[in-house]
Coordinates of C-alpha atoms in Angstrom, one line a residue:
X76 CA -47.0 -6.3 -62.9
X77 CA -43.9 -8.6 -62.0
X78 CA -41.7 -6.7 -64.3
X79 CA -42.7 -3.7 -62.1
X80 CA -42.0 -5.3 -59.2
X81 CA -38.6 -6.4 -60.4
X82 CA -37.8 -3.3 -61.5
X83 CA -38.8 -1.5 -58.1
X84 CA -36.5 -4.0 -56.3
X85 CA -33.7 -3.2 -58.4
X86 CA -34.1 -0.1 -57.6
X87 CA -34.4 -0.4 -54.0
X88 CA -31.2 -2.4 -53.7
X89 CA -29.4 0.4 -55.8
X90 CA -30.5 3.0 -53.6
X91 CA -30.0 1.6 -50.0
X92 CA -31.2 3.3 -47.0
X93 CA -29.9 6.4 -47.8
X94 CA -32.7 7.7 -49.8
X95 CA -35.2 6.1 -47.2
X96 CA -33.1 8.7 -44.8
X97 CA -33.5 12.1 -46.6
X98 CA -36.9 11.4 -47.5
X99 CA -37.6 11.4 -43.6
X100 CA -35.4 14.5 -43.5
X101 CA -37.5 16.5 -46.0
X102 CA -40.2 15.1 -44.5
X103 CA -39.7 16.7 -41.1
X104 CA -38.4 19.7 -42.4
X105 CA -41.3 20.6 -44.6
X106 CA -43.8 19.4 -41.8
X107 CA -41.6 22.1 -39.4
X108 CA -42.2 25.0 -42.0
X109 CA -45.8 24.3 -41.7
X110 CA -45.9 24.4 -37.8
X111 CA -44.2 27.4 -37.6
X112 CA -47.5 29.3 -37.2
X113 CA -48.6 27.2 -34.5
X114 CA -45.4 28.1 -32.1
X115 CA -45.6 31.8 -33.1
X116 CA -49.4 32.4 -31.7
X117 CA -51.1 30.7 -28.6
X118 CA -54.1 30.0 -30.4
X119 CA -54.4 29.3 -34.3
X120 CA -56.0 32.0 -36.4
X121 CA -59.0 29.1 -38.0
X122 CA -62.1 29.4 -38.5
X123 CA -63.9 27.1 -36.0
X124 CA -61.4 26.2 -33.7
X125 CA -62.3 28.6 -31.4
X126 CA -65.5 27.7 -30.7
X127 CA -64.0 24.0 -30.5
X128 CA -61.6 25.1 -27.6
X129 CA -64.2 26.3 -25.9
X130 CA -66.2 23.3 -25.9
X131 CA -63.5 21.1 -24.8
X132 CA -62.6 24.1 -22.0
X133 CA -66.5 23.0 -21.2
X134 CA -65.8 19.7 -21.4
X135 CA -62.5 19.5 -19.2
X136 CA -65.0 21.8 -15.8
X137 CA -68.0 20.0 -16.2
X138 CA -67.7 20.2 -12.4
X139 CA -67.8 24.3 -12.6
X140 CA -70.8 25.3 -11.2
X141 CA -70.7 28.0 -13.7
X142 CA -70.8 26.4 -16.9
X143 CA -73.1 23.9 -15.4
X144 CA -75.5 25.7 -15.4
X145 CA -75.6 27.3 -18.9
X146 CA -74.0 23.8 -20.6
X147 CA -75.0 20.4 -20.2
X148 CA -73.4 17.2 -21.9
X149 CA -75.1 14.4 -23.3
X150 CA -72.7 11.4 -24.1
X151 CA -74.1 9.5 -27.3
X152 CA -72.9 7.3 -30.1
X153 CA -72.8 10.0 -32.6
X154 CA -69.9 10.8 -35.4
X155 CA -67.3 13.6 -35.2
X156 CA -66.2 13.3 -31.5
X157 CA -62.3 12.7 -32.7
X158 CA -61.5 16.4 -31.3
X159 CA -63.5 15.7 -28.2
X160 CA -61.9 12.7 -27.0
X161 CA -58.7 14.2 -27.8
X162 CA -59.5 17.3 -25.6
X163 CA -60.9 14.6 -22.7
X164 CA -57.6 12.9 -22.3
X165 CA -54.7 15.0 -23.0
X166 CA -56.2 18.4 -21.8
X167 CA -55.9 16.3 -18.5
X168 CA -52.4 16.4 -19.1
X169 CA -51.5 19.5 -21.1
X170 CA -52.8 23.3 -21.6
X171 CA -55.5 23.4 -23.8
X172 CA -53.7 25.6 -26.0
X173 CA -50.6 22.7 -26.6
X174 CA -53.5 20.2 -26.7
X175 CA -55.4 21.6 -29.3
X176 CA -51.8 23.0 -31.2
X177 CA -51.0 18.8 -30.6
X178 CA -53.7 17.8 -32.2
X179 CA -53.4 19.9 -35.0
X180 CA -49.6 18.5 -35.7
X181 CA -51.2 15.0 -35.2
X182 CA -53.7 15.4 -37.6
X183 CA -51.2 16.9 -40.4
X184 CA -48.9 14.3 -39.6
X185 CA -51.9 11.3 -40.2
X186 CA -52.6 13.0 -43.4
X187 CA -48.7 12.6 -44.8
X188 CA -48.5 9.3 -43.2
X189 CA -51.4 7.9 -44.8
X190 CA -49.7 9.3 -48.3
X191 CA -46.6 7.4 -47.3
X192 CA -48.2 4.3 -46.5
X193 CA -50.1 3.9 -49.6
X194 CA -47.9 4.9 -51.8
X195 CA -45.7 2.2 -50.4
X196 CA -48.2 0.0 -51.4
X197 CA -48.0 0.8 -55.2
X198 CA -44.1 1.4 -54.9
X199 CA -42.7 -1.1 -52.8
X200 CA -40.5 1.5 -51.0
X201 CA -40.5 4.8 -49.6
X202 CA -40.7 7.5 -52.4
X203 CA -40.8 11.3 -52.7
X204 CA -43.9 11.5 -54.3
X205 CA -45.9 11.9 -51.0
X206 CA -44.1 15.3 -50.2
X207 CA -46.2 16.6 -52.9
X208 CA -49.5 16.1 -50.5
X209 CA -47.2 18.7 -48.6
X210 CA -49.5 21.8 -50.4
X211 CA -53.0 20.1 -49.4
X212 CA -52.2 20.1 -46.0
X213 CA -53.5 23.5 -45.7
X214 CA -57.1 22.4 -47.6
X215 CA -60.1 24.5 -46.5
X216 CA -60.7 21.5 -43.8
X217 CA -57.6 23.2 -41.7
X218 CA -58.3 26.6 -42.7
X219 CA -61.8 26.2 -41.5
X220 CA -60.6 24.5 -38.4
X221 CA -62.6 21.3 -38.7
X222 CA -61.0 19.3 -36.8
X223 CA -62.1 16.2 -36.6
X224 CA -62.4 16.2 -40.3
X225 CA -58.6 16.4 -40.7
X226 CA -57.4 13.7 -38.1
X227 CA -60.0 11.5 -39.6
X228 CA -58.6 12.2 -43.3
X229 CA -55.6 11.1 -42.1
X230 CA -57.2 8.0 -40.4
X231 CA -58.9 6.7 -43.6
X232 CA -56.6 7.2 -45.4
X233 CA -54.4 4.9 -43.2
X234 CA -57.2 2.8 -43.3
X235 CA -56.8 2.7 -46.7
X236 CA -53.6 1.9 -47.0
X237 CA -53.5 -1.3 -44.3
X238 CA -56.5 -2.5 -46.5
X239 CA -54.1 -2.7 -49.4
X240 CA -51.7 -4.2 -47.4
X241 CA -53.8 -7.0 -45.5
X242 CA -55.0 -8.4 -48.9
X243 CA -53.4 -11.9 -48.3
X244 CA -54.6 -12.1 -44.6
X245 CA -56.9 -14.6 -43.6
X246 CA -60.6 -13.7 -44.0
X247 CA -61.9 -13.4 -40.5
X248 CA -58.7 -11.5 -38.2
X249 CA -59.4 -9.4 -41.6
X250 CA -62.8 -8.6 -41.1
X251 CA -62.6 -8.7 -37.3
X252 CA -59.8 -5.4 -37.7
X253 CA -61.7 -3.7 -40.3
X254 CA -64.6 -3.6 -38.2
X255 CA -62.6 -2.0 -35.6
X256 CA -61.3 0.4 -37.9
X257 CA -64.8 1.6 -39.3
X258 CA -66.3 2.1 -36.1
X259 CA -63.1 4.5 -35.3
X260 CA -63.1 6.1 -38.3
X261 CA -67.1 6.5 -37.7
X262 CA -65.8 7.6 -34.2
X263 CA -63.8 10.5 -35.5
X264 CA -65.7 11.4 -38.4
X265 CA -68.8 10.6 -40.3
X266 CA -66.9 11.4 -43.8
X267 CA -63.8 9.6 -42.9
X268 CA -65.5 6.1 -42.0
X269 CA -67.6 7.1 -45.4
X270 CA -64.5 7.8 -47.6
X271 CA -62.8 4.0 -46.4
X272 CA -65.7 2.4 -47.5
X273 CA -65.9 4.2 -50.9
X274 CA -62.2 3.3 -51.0
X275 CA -62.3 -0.2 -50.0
X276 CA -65.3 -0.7 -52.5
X277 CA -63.8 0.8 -56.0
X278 CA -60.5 -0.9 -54.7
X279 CA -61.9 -4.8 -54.6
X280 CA -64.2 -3.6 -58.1
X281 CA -61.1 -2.9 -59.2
X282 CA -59.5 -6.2 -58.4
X283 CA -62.3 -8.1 -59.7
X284 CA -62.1 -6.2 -63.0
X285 CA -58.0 -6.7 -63.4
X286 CA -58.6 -10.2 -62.5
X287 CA -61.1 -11.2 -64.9
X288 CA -63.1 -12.7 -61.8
X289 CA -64.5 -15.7 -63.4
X290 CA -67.2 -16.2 -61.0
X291 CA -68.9 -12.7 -60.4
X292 CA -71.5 -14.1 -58.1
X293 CA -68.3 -15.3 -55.4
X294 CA -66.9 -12.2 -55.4
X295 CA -70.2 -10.4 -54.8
X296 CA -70.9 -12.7 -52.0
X297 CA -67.0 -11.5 -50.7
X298 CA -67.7 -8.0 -51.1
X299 CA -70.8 -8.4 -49.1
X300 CA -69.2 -10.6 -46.4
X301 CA -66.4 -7.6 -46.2
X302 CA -69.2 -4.7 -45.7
X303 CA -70.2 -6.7 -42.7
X304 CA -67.0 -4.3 -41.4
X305 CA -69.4 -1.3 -41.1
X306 CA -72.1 -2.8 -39.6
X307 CA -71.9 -1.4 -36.1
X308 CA -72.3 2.1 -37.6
X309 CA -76.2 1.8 -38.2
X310 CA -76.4 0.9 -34.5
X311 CA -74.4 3.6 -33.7
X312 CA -76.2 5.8 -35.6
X313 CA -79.7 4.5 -34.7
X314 CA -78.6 5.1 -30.9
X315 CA -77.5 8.3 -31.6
X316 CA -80.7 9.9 -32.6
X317 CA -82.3 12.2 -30.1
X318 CA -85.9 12.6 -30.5
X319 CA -86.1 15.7 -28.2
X320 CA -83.8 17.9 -30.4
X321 CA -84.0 16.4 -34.0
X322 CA -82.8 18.5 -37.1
X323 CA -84.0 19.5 -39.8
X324 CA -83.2 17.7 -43.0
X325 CA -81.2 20.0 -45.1
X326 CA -79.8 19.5 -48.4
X327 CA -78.3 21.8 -50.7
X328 CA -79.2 21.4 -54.2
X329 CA -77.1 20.0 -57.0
X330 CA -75.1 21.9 -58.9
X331 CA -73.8 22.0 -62.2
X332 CA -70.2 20.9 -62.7
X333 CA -69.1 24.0 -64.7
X334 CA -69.8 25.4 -61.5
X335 CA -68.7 22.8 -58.6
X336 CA -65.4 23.3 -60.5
X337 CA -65.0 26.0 -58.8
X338 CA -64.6 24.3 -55.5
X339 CA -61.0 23.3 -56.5
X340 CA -60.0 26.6 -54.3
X341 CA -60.8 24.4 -51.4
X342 CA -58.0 22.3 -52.0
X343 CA -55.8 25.1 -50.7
X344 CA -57.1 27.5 -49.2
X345 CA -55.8 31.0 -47.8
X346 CA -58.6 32.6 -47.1
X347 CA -59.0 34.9 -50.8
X348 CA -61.0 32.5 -53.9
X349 CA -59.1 33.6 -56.4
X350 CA -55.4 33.1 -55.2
X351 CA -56.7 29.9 -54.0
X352 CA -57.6 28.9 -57.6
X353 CA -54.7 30.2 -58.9
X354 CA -52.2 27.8 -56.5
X355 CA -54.3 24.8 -57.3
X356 CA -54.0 25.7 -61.3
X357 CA -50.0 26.1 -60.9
X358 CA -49.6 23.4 -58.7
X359 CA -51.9 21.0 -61.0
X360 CA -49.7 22.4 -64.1
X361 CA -46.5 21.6 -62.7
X362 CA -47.3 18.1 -61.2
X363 CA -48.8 17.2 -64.8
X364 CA -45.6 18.5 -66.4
X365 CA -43.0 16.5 -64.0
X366 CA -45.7 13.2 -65.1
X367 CA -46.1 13.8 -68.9
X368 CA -43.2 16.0 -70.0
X369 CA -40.4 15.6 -67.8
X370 CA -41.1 12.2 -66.6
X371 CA -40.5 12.6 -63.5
X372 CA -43.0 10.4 -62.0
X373 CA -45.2 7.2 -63.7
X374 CA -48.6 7.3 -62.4
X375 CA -50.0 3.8 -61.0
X376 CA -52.9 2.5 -61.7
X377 CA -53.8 0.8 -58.9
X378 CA -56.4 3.3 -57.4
X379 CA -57.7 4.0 -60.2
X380 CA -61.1 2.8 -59.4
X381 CA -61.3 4.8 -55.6
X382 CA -60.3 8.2 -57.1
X383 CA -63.0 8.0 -60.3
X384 CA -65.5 7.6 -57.9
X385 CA -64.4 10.1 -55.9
X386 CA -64.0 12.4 -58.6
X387 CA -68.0 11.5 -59.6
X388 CA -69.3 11.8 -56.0
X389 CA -67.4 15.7 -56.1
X390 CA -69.7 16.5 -59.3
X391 CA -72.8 14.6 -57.7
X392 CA -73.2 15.2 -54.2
X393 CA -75.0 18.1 -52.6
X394 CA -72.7 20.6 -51.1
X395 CA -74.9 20.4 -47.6
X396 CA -76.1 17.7 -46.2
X397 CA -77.9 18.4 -42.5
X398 CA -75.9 21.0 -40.7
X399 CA -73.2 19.7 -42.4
X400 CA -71.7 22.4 -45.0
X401 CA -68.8 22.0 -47.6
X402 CA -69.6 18.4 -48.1
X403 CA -68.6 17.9 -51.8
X404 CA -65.3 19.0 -52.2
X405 CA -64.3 17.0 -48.9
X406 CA -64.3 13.8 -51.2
X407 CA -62.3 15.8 -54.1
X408 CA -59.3 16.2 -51.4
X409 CA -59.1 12.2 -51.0
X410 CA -59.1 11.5 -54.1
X411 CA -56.4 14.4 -54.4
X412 CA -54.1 12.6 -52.0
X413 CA -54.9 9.0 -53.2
X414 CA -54.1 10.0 -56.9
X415 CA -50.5 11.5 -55.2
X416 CA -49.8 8.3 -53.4
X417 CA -50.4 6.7 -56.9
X418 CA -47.1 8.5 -58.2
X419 CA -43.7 6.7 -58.4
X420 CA -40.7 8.6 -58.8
X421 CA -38.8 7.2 -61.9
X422 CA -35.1 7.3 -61.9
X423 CA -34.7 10.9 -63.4
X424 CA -37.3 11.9 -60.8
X425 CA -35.3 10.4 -57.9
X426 CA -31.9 12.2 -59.1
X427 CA -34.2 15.3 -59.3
X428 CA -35.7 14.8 -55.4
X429 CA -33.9 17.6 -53.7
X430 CA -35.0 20.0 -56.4
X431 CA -38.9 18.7 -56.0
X432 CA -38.0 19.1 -52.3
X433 CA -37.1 22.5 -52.4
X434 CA -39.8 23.5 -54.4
X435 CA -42.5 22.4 -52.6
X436 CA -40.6 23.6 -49.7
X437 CA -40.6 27.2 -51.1
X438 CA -44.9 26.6 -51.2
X439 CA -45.0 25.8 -48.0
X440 CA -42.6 28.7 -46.7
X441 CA -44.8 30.8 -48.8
X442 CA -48.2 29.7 -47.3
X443 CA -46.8 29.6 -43.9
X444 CA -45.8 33.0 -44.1
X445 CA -49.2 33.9 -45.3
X446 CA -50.9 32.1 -42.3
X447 CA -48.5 33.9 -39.9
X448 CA -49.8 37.3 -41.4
X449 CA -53.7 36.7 -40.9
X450 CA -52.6 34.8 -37.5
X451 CA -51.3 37.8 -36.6
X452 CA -54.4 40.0 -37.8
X453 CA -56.7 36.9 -35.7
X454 CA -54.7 37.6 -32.2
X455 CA -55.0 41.5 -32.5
X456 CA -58.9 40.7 -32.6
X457 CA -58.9 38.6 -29.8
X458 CA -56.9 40.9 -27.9
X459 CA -59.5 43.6 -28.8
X460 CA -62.7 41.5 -27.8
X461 CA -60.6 40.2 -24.6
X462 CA -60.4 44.1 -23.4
X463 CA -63.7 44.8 -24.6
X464 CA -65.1 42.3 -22.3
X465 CA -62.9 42.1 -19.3
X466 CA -65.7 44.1 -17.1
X467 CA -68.5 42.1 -17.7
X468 CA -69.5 39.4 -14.9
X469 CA -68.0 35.7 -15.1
X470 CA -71.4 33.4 -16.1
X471 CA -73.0 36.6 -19.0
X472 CA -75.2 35.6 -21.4
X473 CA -73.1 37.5 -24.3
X474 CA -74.7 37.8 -28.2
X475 CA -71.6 38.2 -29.9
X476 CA -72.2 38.8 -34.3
X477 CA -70.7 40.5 -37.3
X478 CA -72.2 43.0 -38.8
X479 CA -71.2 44.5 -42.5
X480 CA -68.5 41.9 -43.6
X481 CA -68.6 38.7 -45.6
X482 CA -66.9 35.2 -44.6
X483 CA -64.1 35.4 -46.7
X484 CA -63.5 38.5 -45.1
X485 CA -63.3 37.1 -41.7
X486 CA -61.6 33.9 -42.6
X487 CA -58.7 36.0 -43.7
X488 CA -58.1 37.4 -40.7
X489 CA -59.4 34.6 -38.2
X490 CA -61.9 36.5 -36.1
X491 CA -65.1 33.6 -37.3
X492 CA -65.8 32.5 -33.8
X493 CA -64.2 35.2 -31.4
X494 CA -67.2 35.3 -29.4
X495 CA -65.6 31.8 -27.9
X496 CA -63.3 33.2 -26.3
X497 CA -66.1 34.7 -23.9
X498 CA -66.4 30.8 -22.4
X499 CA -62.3 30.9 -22.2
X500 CA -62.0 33.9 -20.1
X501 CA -65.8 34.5 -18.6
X502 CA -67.0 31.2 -18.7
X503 CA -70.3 32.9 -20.7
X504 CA -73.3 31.8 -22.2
X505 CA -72.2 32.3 -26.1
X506 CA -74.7 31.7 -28.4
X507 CA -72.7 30.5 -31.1
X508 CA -71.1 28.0 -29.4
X509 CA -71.8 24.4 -31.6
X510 CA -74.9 22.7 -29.6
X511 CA -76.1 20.6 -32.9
X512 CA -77.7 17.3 -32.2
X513 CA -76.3 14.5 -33.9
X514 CA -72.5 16.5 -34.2
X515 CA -71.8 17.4 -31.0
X516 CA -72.5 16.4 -27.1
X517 CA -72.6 20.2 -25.8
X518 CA -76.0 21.1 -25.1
X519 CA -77.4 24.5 -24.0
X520 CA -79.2 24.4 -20.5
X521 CA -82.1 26.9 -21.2
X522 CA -84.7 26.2 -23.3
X523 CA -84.4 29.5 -25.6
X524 CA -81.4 28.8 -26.2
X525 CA -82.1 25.3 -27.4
X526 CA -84.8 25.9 -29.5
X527 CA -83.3 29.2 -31.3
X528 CA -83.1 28.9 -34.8
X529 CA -80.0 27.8 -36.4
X530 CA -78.4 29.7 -33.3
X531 CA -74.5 29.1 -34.5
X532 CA -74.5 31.6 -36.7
X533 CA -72.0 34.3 -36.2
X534 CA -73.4 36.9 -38.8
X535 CA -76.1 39.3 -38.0
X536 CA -77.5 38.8 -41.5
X537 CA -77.6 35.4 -41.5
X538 CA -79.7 35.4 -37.8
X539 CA -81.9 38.1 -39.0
X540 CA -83.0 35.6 -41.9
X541 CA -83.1 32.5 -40.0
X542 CA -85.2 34.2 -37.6
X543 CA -87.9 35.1 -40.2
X544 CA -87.5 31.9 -42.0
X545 CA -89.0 30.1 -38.7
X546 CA -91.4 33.7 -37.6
X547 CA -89.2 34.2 -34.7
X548 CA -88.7 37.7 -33.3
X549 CA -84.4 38.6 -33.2
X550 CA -85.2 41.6 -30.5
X551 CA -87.4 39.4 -28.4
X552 CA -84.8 36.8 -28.2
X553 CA -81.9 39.6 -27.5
X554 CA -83.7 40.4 -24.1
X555 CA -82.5 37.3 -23.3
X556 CA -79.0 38.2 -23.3
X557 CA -76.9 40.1 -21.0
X558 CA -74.7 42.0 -23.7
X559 CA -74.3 41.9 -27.2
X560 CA -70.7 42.3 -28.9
X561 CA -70.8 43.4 -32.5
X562 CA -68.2 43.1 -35.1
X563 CA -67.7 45.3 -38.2
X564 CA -68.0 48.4 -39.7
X565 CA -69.7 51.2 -37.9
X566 CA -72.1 52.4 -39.7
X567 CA -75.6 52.4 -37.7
X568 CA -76.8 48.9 -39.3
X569 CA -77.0 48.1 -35.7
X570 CA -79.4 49.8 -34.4
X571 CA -81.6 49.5 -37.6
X572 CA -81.7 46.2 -36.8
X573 CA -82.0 45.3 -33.1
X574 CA -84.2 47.1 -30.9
X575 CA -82.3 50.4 -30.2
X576 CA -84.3 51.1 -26.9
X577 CA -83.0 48.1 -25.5
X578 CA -79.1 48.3 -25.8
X579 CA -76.6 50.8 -24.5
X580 CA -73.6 51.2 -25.9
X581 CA -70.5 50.6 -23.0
X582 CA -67.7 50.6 -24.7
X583 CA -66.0 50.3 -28.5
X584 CA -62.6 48.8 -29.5
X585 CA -60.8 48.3 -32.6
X586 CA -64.6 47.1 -34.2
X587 CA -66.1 45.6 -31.7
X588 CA -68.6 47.6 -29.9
X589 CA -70.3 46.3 -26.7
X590 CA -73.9 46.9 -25.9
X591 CA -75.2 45.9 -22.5
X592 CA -79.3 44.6 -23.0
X593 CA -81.8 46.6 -20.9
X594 CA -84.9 44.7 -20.0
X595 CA -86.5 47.6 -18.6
X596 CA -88.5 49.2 -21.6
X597 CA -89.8 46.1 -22.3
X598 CA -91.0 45.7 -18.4
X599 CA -92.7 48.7 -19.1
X600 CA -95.0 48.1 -22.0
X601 CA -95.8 44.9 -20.9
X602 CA -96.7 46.4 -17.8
X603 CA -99.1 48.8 -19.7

């Protein structure tokens, strides 16, 4: 280990600050070819993040007599409120398009600074190796628009690194920072504040193991001392819970790893499975190449320990957990990044850096372009359900589904969660809008709303199954509504599956058609 760090300060002293310098260059360059979408649409074509604008937009007029009474807000100690606090505090100060465009930079930037910062660790300087996260920026977590998921990767893994680095500090300052750190990771995200710990244990394992601890039973009785960092969260937890609104405890079963493999398209992720895989293999194929062929890089072994259990927990865990989706391969994209920061540029490597630079730059031009395209396809839609609504009165109660498509359709061309928009520009009662107890502090005012089953959903298909699963009647709860949008092909599934007496068609537009609800018939036979 000396003769590494010998070598590495060699090295550094042969290089000077220069290198430090175009690393930072090629650093903001590549991080401007990835923003480009974000200055060329006002609102990001992702998944979710429409329906999280509009809760912040709910957040920021709690005073609108409007949304007050068809959203309430119930302040608690639960995970996942990194985007929310955000929102609370600069969407004071900004638009809540730059704030939620801000954010997004932030959270890239957290993610590549956390790279840095560990990989300092194992290198003793700054290297290139970290541009090669530049790729995984674009994972399935920003494509999906979870937000607080990607500022809180970028947390931990800072986090992680300042573990590292604090090593020799004294015991108790130690413990009394890492404390504060878990309760903000906890604060942002429930998986980042879990990936730290999983870090910081197969980290100090893997200390004890390289040290040949002599006595086992002191360094257990360390490791347990340093735990005491996340012991606020079961308290927070704990104080969270609301009785009133609890969910149901949902877990997806195991699967086998010939098929969690699969979930490597997650990694990168442009919307289509298959080109997704097909990056990930390339990419994988060349990094491995520059490491074992060209020698390009020398892998570190410091991290070993935090990435194998990473890797098990991707094999092991279920893939839900709650109302929590897409929880397995979350763990696989940490360990992704960690095993990056592990790389150090050797001194053919370093001669080659603008070459590496250029290539990944090329990727990242590449997906940019490709995000700019379904961007593009995503602000044509919104447009389209913008117009389609414009009539209808500020305050609706507006059913908005697709109809006739599958996800991966949708997440191509970012139309998940148009119906949002309806709180942006009517302040409406949308019933996808994320309510969940224990995730978020949005709450729906009217009971019916409240108790619907599993009421995010944005695909007809999915609510029509939902709503048997739990004996509920769909129609029924459609006379609740003002209007109902629908999304997708026109092909009469509509009507074959909501009541037809009870919704008139008002107006199409570029596949969205409009229905407005009519109580009346129902009046009627009830009457009778």
């Amino acid at each position: 280990m000396s003769a590494e760090v010998m070598e590495t300060r060699r090295s550094r002293s042969s290089i000077g600050g220069g290198f430090g310098i175009e690393i930072a260059a090629s650093m903001a360059v590549l991080l401007a070819i990835a923003f480009v979408p974000l200055l060329l649409f006002p609102y990001p074509g992702l998944q979710d993040y429409p329906n999280h604008l509009a809760r912040a937009f709910i957040l920021l007029n709690q005073d609108d007599p409007v949304l007050a009474k068809l959203y309430g807000v119930q302040w608690t100690t639960i995970p996942n409120l990194g985007w929310d606090l955000w929102a609370v505090a600069v969407g004071r100060l900004l638009p809540l398009e730059w704030t939620g465009k801000l954010y997004l930079a932030l959270s890239s930037a957290a993610i590549m600074a956390g790279c840095f910062a560990l990989n300092r660790a194992v290198a003793l300087r700054w290297t290139i190796a970290p541009l090669l996260a530049v790729p995984f920026l674009f994972n399935a977590g920003f494509a999906r628009g979870f937000l607080n998921f990607e500022l809180g990767a970028g947390c931990a893994l800072l986090a992680a690194a300042w573990w590292v680095w604090s090593g020799k500090m004294h015991w108790l300052p130690r413990l009394l920072l890492a404390t504060i750190c878990c309760t903000t990771l906890y604060t942002i995200h429930l998986y980042a504040w879990a990936f730290y710990g999983l870090f910081v244990l197969g980290y100090e394992l893997q200390q004890m193991v390289e040290r040949r601890e002599p006595r086992p039973a002191l360094f257990l009785a360390r490791l347990v001392r340093d735990g005491l960092q996340a012991a606020p969260v079961p308290f927070m937890l704990f104080f969270s819970h609301d009785s009133s609104s609890a969910q149901e405890a949902t877990v997806r079963a195991f699967q086998f790893p010939f098929v969690r493999i699969f979930h490597v398209q997650h990694l990168i992720d442009l919307g289509h499975p298959v080109v997704n895989c097909i990056l990930v293999v390339i990419f994988a194929l060349i990094v491995g190449a520059a490491v074992a062929r060209l020698r390009w890089f020398e892998v570190r072994r410091n991290y070993a320990f935090p990435i194998a259990l990473s890797v098990a927990l991707f094999f092991l865990l279920p893939d839900q957990i709650g109302e929590t989706f897409y929880v397995a391969w979350r763990v696989l994209l940490l360990a992704v990044l960690v095993a990056i920061a592990s790389l150090v540029p050797t001194k053919e490597g370093e001669a080659r850096s603008r070459q590496i630079a250029i290539g990944i730059a090329m990727l990242t031009i590449a997906i940019s372009a490709a995000n700019t395209w379904s961007w593009r396809n995503a602000e044509r839609g919104r447009e389209a359900f913008i117009e389609l609504t414009r009539d209808i009165p500020d305050g609706s109660a507006v059913f908005v589904v697709h109809s006739g498509m599958r996800p991966p359709q949708l997440r191509a061309i970012g139309l998940y969660h148009v119906g949002a928009f309806a709180v942006l520009t009517k302040r409406a009662l949308v019933q996808s809008m994320f309510a969940l107890p224990g995730q978020q502090q949005l709450r729906f005012r009217d009971q019916w709303m409240a108790t619907a089953p599993r009421s995010s959903f944005t695909f007809l298909a999915d609510a029509k199954r939902e709503f048997r699963k739990y004996d509920a009647d769909l129609a029924s709860h459609l006379l609740h509504f003002d209007y109902v949008v629908i999304h997708g092909p026109d092909n009469g599934d509509d009507l074959l599956s909501l009541s037809q007496r009870h919704l008139a068609l008002i107006r199409k537009s570029e596949g969205f058609r409009l229905y407005r609800v009519d109580r009346k018939p129902l009046t009627a036979e009830t009457t009778r």
